[in-house]
mmCIF file of C-alpha atoms and ligand atoms in Angstrom:
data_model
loop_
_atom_site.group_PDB
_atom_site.id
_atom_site.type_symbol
_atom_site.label_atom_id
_atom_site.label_comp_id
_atom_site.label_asym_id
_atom_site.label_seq_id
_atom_site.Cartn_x
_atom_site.Cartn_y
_atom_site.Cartn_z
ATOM 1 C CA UNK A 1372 0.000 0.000 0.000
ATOM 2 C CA UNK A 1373 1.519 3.729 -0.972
ATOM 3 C CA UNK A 1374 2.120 5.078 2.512
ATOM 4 C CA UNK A 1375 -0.304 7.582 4.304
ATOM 5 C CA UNK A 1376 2.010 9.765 6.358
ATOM 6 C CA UNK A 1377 0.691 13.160 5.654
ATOM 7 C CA UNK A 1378 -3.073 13.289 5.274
ATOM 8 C CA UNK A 1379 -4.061 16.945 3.734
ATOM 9 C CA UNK A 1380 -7.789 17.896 4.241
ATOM 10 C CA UNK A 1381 -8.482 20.479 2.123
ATOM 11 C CA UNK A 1382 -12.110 22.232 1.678
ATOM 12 C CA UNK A 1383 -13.836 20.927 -1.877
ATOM 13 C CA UNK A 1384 -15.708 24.694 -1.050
ATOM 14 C CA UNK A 1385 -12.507 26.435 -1.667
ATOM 15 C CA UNK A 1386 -10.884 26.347 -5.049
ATOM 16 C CA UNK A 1387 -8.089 28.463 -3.985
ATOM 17 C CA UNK A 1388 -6.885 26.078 -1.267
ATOM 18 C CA UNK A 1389 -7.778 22.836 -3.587
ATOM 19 C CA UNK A 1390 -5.477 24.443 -6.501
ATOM 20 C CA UNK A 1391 -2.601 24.709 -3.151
ATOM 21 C CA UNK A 1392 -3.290 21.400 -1.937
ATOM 22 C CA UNK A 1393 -1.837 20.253 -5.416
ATOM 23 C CA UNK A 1394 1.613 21.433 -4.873
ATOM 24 C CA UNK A 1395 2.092 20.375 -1.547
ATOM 25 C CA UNK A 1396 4.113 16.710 -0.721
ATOM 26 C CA UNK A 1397 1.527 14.888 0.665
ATOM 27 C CA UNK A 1398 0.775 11.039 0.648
ATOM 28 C CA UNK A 1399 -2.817 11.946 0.169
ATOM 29 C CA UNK A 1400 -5.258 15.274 -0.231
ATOM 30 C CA UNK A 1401 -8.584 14.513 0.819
ATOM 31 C CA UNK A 1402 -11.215 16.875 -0.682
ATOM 32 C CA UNK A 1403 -13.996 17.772 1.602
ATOM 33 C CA UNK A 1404 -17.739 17.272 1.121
ATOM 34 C CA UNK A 1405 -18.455 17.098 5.048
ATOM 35 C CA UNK A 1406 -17.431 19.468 7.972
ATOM 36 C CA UNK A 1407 -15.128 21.813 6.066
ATOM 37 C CA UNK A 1408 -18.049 22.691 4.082
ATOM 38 C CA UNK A 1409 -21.414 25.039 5.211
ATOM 39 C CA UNK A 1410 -24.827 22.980 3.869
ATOM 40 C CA UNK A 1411 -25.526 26.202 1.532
ATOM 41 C CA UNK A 1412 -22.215 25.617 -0.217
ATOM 42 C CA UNK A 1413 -22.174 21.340 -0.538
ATOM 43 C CA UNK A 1414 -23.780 21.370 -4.472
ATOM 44 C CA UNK A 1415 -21.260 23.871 -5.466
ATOM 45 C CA UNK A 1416 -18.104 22.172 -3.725
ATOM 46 C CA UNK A 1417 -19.340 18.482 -5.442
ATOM 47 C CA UNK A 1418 -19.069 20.630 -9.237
ATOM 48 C CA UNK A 1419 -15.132 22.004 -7.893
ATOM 49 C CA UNK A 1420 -14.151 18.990 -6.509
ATOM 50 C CA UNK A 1421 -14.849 16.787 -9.861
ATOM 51 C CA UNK A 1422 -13.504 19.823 -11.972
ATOM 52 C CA UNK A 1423 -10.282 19.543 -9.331
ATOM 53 C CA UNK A 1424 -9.697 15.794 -9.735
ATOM 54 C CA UNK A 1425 -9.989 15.534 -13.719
ATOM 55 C CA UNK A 1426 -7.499 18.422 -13.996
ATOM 56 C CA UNK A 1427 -3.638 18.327 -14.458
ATOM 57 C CA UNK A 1428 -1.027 19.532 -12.254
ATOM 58 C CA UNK A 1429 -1.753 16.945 -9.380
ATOM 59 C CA UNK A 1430 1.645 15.386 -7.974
ATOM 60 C CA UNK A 1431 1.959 11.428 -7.027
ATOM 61 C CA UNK A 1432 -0.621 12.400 -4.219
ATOM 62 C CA UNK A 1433 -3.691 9.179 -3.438
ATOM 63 C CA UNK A 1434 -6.992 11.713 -4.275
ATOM 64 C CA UNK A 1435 -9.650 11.133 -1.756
ATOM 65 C CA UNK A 1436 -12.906 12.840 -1.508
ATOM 66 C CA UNK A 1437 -14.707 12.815 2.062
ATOM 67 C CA UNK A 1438 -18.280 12.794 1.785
ATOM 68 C CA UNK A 1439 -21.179 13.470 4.106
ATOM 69 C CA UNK A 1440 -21.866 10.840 6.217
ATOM 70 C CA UNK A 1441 -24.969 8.381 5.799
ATOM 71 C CA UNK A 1442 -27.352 10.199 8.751
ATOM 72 C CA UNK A 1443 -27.742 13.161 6.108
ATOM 73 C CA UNK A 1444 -29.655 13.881 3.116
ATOM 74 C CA UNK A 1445 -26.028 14.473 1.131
ATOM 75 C CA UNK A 1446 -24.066 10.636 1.029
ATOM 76 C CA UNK A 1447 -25.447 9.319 -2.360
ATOM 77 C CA UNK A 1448 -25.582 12.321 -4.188
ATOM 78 C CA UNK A 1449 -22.063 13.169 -3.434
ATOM 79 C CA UNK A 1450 -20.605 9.694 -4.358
ATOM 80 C CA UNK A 1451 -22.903 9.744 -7.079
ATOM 81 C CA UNK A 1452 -21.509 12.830 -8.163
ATOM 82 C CA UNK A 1453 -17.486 12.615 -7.479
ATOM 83 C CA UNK A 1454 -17.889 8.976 -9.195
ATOM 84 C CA UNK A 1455 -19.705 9.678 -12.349
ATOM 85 C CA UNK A 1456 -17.859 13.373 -12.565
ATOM 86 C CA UNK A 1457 -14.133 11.691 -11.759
ATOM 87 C CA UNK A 1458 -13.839 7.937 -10.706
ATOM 88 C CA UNK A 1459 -11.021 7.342 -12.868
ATOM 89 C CA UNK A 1460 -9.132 10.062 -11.046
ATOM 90 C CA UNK A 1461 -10.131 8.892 -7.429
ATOM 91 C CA UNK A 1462 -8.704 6.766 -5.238
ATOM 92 C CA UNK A 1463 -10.700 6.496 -2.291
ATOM 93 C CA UNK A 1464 -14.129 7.820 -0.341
ATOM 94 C CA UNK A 1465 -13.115 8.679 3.027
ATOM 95 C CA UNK A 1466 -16.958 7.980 5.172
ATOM 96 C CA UNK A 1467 -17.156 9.863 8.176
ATOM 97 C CA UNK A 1468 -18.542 9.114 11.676
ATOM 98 C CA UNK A 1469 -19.320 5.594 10.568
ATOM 99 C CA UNK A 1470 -21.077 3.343 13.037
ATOM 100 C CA UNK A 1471 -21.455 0.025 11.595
ATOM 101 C CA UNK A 1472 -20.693 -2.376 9.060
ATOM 102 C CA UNK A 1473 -23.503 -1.742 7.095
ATOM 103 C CA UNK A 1474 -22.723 1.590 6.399
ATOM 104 C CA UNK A 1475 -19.392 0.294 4.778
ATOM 105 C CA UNK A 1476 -21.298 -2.115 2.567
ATOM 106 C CA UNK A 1477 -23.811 0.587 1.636
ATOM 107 C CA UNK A 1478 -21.179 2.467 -0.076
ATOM 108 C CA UNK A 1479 -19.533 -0.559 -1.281
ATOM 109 C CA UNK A 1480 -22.635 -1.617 -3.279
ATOM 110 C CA UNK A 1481 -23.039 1.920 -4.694
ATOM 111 C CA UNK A 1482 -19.394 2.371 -5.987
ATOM 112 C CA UNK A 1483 -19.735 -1.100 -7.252
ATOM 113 C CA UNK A 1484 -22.714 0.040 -9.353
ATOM 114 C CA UNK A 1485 -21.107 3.308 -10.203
ATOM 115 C CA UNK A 1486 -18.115 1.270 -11.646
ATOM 116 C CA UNK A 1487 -19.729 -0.675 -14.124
ATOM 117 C CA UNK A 1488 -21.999 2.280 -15.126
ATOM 118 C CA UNK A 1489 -18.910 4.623 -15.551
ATOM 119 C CA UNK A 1490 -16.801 1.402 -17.373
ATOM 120 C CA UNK A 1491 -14.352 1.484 -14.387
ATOM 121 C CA UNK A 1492 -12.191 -1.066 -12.824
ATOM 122 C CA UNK A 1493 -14.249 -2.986 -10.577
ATOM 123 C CA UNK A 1494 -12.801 -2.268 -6.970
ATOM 124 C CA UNK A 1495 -10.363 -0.455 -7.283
ATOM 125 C CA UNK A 1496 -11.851 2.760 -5.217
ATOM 126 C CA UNK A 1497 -10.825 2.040 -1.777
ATOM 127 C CA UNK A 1498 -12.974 3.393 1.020
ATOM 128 C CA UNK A 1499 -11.387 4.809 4.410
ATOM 129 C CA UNK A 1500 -14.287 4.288 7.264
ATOM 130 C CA UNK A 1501 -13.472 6.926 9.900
ATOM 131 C CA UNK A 1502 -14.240 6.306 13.446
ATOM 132 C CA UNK A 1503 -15.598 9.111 15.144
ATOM 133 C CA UNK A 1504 -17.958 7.743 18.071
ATOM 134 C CA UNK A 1505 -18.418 5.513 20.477
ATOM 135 C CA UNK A 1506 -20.875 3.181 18.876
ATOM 136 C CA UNK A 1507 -18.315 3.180 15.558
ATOM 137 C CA UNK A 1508 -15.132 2.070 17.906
ATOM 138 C CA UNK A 1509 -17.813 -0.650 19.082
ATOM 139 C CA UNK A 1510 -18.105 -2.375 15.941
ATOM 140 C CA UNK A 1511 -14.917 -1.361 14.383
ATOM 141 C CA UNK A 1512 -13.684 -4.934 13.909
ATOM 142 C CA UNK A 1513 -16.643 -5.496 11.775
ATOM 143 C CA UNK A 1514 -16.177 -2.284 10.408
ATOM 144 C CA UNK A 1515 -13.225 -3.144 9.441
ATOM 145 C CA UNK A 1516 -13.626 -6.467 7.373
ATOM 146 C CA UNK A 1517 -16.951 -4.659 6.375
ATOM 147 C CA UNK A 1518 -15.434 -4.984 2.455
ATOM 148 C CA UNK A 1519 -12.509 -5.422 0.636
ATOM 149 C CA UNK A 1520 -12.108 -2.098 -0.351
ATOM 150 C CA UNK A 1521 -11.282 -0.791 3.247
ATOM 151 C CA UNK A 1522 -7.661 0.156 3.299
ATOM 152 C CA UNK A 1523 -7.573 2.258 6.213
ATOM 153 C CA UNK A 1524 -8.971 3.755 9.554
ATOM 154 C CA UNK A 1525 -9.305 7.010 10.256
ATOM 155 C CA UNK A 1526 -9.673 8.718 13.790
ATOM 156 C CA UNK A 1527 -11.751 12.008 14.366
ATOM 157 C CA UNK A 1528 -10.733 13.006 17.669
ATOM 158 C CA UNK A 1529 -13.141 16.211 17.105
ATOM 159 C CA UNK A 1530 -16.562 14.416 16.766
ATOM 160 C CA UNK A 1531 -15.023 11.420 18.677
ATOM 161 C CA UNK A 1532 -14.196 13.824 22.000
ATOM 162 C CA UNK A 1533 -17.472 15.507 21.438
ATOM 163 C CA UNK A 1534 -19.321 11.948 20.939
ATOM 164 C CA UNK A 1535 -18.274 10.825 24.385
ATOM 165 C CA UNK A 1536 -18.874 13.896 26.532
ATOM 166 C CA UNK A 1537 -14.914 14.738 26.491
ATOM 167 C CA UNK A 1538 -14.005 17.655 28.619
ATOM 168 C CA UNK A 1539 -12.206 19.968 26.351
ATOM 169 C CA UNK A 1540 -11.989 22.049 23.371
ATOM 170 C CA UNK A 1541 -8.543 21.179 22.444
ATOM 171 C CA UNK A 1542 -8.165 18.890 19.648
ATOM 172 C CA UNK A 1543 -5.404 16.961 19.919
ATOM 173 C CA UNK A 1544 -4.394 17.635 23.765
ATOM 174 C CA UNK A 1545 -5.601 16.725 27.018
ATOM 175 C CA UNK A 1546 -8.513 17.207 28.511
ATOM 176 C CA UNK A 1547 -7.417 19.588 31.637
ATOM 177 C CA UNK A 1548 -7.571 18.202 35.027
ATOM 178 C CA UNK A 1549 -6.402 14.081 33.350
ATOM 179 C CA UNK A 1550 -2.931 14.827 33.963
ATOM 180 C CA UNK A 1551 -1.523 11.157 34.079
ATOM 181 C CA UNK A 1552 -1.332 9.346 31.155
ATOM 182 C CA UNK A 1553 -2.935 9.475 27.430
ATOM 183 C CA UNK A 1554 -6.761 10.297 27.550
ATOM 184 C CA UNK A 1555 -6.781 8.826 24.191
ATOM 185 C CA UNK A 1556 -4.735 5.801 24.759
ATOM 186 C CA UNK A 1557 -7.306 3.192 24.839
ATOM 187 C CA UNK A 1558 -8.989 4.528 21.568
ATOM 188 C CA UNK A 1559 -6.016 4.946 19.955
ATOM 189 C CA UNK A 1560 -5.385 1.537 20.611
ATOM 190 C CA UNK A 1561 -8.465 -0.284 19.618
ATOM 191 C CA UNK A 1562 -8.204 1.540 16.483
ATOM 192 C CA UNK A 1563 -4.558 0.363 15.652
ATOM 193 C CA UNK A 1564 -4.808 -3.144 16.897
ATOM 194 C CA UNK A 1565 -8.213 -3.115 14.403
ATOM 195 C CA UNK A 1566 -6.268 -2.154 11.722
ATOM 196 C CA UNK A 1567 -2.975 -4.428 12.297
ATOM 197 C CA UNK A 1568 -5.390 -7.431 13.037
ATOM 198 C CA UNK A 1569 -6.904 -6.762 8.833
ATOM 199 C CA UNK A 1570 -3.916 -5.889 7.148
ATOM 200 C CA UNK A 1571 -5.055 -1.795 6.912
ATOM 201 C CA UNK A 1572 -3.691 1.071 8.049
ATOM 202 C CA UNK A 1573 -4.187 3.567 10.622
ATOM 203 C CA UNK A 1574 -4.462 7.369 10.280
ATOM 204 C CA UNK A 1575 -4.783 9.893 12.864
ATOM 205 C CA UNK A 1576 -6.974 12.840 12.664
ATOM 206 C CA UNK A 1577 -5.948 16.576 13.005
ATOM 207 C CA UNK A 1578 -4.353 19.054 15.384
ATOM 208 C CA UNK A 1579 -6.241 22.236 15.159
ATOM 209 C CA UNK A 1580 -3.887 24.567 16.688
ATOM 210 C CA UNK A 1581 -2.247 24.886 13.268
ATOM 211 C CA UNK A 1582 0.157 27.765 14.546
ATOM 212 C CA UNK A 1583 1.532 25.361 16.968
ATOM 213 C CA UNK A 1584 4.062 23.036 15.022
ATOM 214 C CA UNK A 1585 5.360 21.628 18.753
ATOM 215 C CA UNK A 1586 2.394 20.499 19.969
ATOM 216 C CA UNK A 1587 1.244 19.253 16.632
ATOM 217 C CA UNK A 1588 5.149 17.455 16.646
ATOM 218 C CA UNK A 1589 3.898 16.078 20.214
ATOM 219 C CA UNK A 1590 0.768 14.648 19.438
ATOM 220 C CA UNK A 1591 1.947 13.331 16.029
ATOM 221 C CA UNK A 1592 5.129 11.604 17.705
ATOM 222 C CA UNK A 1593 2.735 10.459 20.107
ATOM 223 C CA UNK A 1594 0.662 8.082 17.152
ATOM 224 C CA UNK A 1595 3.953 7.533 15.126
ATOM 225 C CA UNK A 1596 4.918 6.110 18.411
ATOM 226 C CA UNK A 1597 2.400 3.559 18.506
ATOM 227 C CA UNK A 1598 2.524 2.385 14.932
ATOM 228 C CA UNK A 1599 0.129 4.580 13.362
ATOM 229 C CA UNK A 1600 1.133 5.148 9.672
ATOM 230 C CA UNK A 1601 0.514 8.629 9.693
ATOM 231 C CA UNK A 1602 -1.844 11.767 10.483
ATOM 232 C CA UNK A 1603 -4.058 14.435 8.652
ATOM 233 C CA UNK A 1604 -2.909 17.837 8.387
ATOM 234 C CA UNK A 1605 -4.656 21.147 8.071
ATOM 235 C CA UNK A 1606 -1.548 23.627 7.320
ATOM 236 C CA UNK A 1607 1.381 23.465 4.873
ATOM 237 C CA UNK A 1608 3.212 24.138 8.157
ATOM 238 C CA UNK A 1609 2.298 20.666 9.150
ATOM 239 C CA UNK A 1610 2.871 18.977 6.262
ATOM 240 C CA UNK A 1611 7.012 18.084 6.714
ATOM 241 C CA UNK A 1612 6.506 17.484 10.249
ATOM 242 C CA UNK A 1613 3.889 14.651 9.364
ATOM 243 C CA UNK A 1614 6.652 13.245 6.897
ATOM 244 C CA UNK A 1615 9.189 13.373 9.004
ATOM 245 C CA UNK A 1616 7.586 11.841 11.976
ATOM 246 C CA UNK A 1617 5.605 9.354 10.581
ATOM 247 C CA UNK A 1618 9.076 7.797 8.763
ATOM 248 C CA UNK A 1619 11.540 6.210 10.244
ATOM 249 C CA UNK A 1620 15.134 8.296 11.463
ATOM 250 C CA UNK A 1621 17.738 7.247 9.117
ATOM 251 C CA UNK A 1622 19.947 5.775 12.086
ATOM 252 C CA UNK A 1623 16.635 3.555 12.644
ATOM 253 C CA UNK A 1624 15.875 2.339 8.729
ATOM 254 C CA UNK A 1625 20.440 1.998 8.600
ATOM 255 C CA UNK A 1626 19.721 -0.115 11.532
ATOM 256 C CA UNK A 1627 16.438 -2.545 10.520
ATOM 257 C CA UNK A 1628 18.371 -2.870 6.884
ATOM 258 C CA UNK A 1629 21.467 -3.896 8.804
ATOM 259 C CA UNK A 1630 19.123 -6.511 10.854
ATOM 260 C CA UNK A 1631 17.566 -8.315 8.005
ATOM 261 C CA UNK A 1632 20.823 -8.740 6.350
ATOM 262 C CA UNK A 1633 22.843 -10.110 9.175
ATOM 263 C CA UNK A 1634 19.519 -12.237 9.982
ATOM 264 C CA UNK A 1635 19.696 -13.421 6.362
ATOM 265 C CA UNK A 1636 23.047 -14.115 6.661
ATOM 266 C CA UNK A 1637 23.503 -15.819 9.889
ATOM 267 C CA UNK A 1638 20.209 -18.151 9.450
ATOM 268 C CA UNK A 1639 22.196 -19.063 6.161
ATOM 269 C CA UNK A 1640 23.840 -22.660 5.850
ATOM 270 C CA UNK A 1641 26.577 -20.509 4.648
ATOM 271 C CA UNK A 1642 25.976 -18.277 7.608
ATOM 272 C CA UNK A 1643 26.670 -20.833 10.328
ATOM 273 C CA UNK A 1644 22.210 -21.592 10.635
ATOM 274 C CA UNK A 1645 21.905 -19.977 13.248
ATOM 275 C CA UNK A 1646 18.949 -18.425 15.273
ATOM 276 C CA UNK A 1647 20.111 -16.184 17.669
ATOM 277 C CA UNK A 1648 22.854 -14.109 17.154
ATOM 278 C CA UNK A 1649 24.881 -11.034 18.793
ATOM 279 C CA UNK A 1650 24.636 -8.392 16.206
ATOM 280 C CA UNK A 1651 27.084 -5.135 18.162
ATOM 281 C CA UNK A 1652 26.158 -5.163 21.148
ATOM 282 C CA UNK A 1653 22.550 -7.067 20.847
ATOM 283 C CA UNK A 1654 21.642 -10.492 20.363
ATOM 284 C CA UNK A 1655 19.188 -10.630 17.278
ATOM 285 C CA UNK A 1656 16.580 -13.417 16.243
ATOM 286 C CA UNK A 1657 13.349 -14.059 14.804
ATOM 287 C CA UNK A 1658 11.204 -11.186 16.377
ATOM 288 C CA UNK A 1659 13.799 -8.718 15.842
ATOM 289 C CA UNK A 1660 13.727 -9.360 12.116
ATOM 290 C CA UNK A 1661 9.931 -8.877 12.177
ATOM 291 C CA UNK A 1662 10.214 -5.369 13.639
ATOM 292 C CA UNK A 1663 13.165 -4.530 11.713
ATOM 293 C CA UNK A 1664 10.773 -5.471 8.490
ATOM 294 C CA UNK A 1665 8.350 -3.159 9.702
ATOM 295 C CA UNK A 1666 10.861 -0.507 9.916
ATOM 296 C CA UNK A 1667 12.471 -1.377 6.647
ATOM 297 C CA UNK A 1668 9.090 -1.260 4.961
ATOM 298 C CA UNK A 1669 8.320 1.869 6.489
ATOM 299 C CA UNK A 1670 11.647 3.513 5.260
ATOM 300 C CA UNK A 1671 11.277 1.694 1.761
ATOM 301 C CA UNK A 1672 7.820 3.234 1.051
ATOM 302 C CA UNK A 1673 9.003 6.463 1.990
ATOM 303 C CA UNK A 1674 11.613 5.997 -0.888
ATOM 304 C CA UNK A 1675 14.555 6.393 1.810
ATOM 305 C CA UNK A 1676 18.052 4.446 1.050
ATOM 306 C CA UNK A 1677 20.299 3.589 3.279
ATOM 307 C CA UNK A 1678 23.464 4.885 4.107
ATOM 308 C CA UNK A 1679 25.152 1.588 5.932
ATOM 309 C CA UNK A 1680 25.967 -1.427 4.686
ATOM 310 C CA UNK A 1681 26.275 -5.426 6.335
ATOM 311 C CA UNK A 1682 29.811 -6.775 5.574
ATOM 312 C CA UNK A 1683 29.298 -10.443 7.332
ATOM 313 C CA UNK A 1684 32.088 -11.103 9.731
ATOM 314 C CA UNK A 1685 35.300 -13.101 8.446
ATOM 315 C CA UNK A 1686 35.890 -15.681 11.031
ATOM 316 C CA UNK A 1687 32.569 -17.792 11.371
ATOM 317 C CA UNK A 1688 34.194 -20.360 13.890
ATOM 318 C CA UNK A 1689 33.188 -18.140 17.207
HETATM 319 C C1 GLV B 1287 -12.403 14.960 12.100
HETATM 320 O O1 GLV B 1287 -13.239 14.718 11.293
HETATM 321 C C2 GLV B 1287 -12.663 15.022 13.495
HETATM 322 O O2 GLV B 1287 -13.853 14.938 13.857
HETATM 323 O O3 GLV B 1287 -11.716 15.166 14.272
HETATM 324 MG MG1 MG B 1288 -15.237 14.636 12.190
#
């Protein structure tokens, strides 16, 4: 899967910031049908979000359009409309506040229709179910393997904090007076371990003090942290920050690439077939190779290269 690092939501109401979000390096611009968008404004955003998507000038960027989410008049009409307007130049649907698996199905049926209507690959527009309540992180294991289309999961800590009765304004930070520990620890969680368990990947949602690139660096170090794969941002400010973070330090990626190969090597019948061995100062096996992978992947798909290379050791008699 192309990696998800940097996450830029950009208003479909505003053709000025859609015609910036082009330009900027980000894994993926999502164009906004939903909250970024007044109700008087929605028809008009659907016509500059189709006219944005079939234009040129777009970088290697996934293009994902959010749309209204199925409690409101809007879903159909906007899928309707980004699909039969530009479904060869979309990648995704990002559905918001989802609570269920049948939601996820709901669209999957419709963009299956909408593909062989428009003569489109079957499948190939992924959908990214964002969990934004409590009922959603309830069910989000069904939620999850609700198609195969699902590629990611997506956290709103706005309408999440707001869904559970969450004691502060402050996107992104803690609630005042919980001053031990992560407030969002347990949702973050659920959400990643979801996502691991089905093969997808997991996105955090935004930091709206967007003139505050430390705490935005705290909160997204936080996620990167736990695994997550990478986080939206509002800002251009924001935008090297996410893809810094949310790839691994070069030491780190040096280090996993150094791991595989002298865990190649040494399992090797030419190697010595061995399980366990001291690579420096640390004894390597199995499970280190696994998260080495995961930081070698990581690196990989962020087009890194390394700067170290394994030389195996000359004397294989110790
Ligand atoms: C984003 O949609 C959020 O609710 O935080
Ligand atoms: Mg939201």
């Amino acid at each position: 899967m192309k990696p998800r690092r940097s996450v830029l939501a950009c208003p479909g109401s505003s053709v000025k910031m859609i015609a910036k979000a082009k330009t900027l390096p980000v894994d993926e611009v999502f164009l906004d049908l939903e909250d970024a968008v007044a109700p008087a404004a929605k028809v008009q955003a659907r016509a500059n979000i189709v006219a944005a998507l079939n234009d040129s000038g777009w970088g290697t960027q996934l293009r994902v359009v959010r749309v209204n989410d199925w409690s409101t008049e809007w879903t159909y009409a906007d899928v309707i409309a980004v699909v039969e307007g530009a479904g060869a130049a979309l990648d995704a649907i990002l559905l918001p506040k989802v609570t269920d698996a049948g939601q996820v199905r709901a669209l999957d049926l419709l963009l299956t229709q909408l593909e062989k209507t428009c003569g489109l690959e079957l499948g190939r527009i992924g959908i990214e179910p964002q969990i934004e309540n409590a009922v959603g992180l309830r069910n989000i294991d069904e939620i999850a393997t609700a198609s195969p289309r699902v590629q990611t999961l997506v956290f709103g800590p706005a309408d999440f904090m707001a869904s559970i009765n969450m004691r502060t304004l402050v996107v992104g930070e803690q609630p005042e007076g919980y001053d031990f520990g992560d407030a969002y620890h347990h949702i973050l969680m659920t959400i990643l371990l979801a996502a691991r368990a089905n093969g997808l990947q997991a996105i955090d949602g935004p930091y709206l003090q967007v003139r505050d690139p430390e705490g935005f660096r705290r909160a997204a170090c936080r996620t990167a942290a736990l695994g997550f794969d990478g986080k939206w941002v509002l800002h251009p400010s924001q935008v090297d920050l996410a893809n810094e973070i949310f790839s691994p330090r070069q030491a780190e990626y040096d280090r996993a690439e150094e791991i595989l190969d002298a865990y190649a090597y040494h399992t090797s019948v030419a190697g010595g077939a061995r399980g366990a061995v001291m690579l420096g100062e640390e004894m390597i096996d199995e499970a280190s190779a696994k998260m080495a992978q995961v930081v070698a992947d990581k690196g990989r798909a962020a087009g890194m290269t390394r700067t170290t290379r394994f030389t195996p050791p000359r004397n294989e008699s110790e």
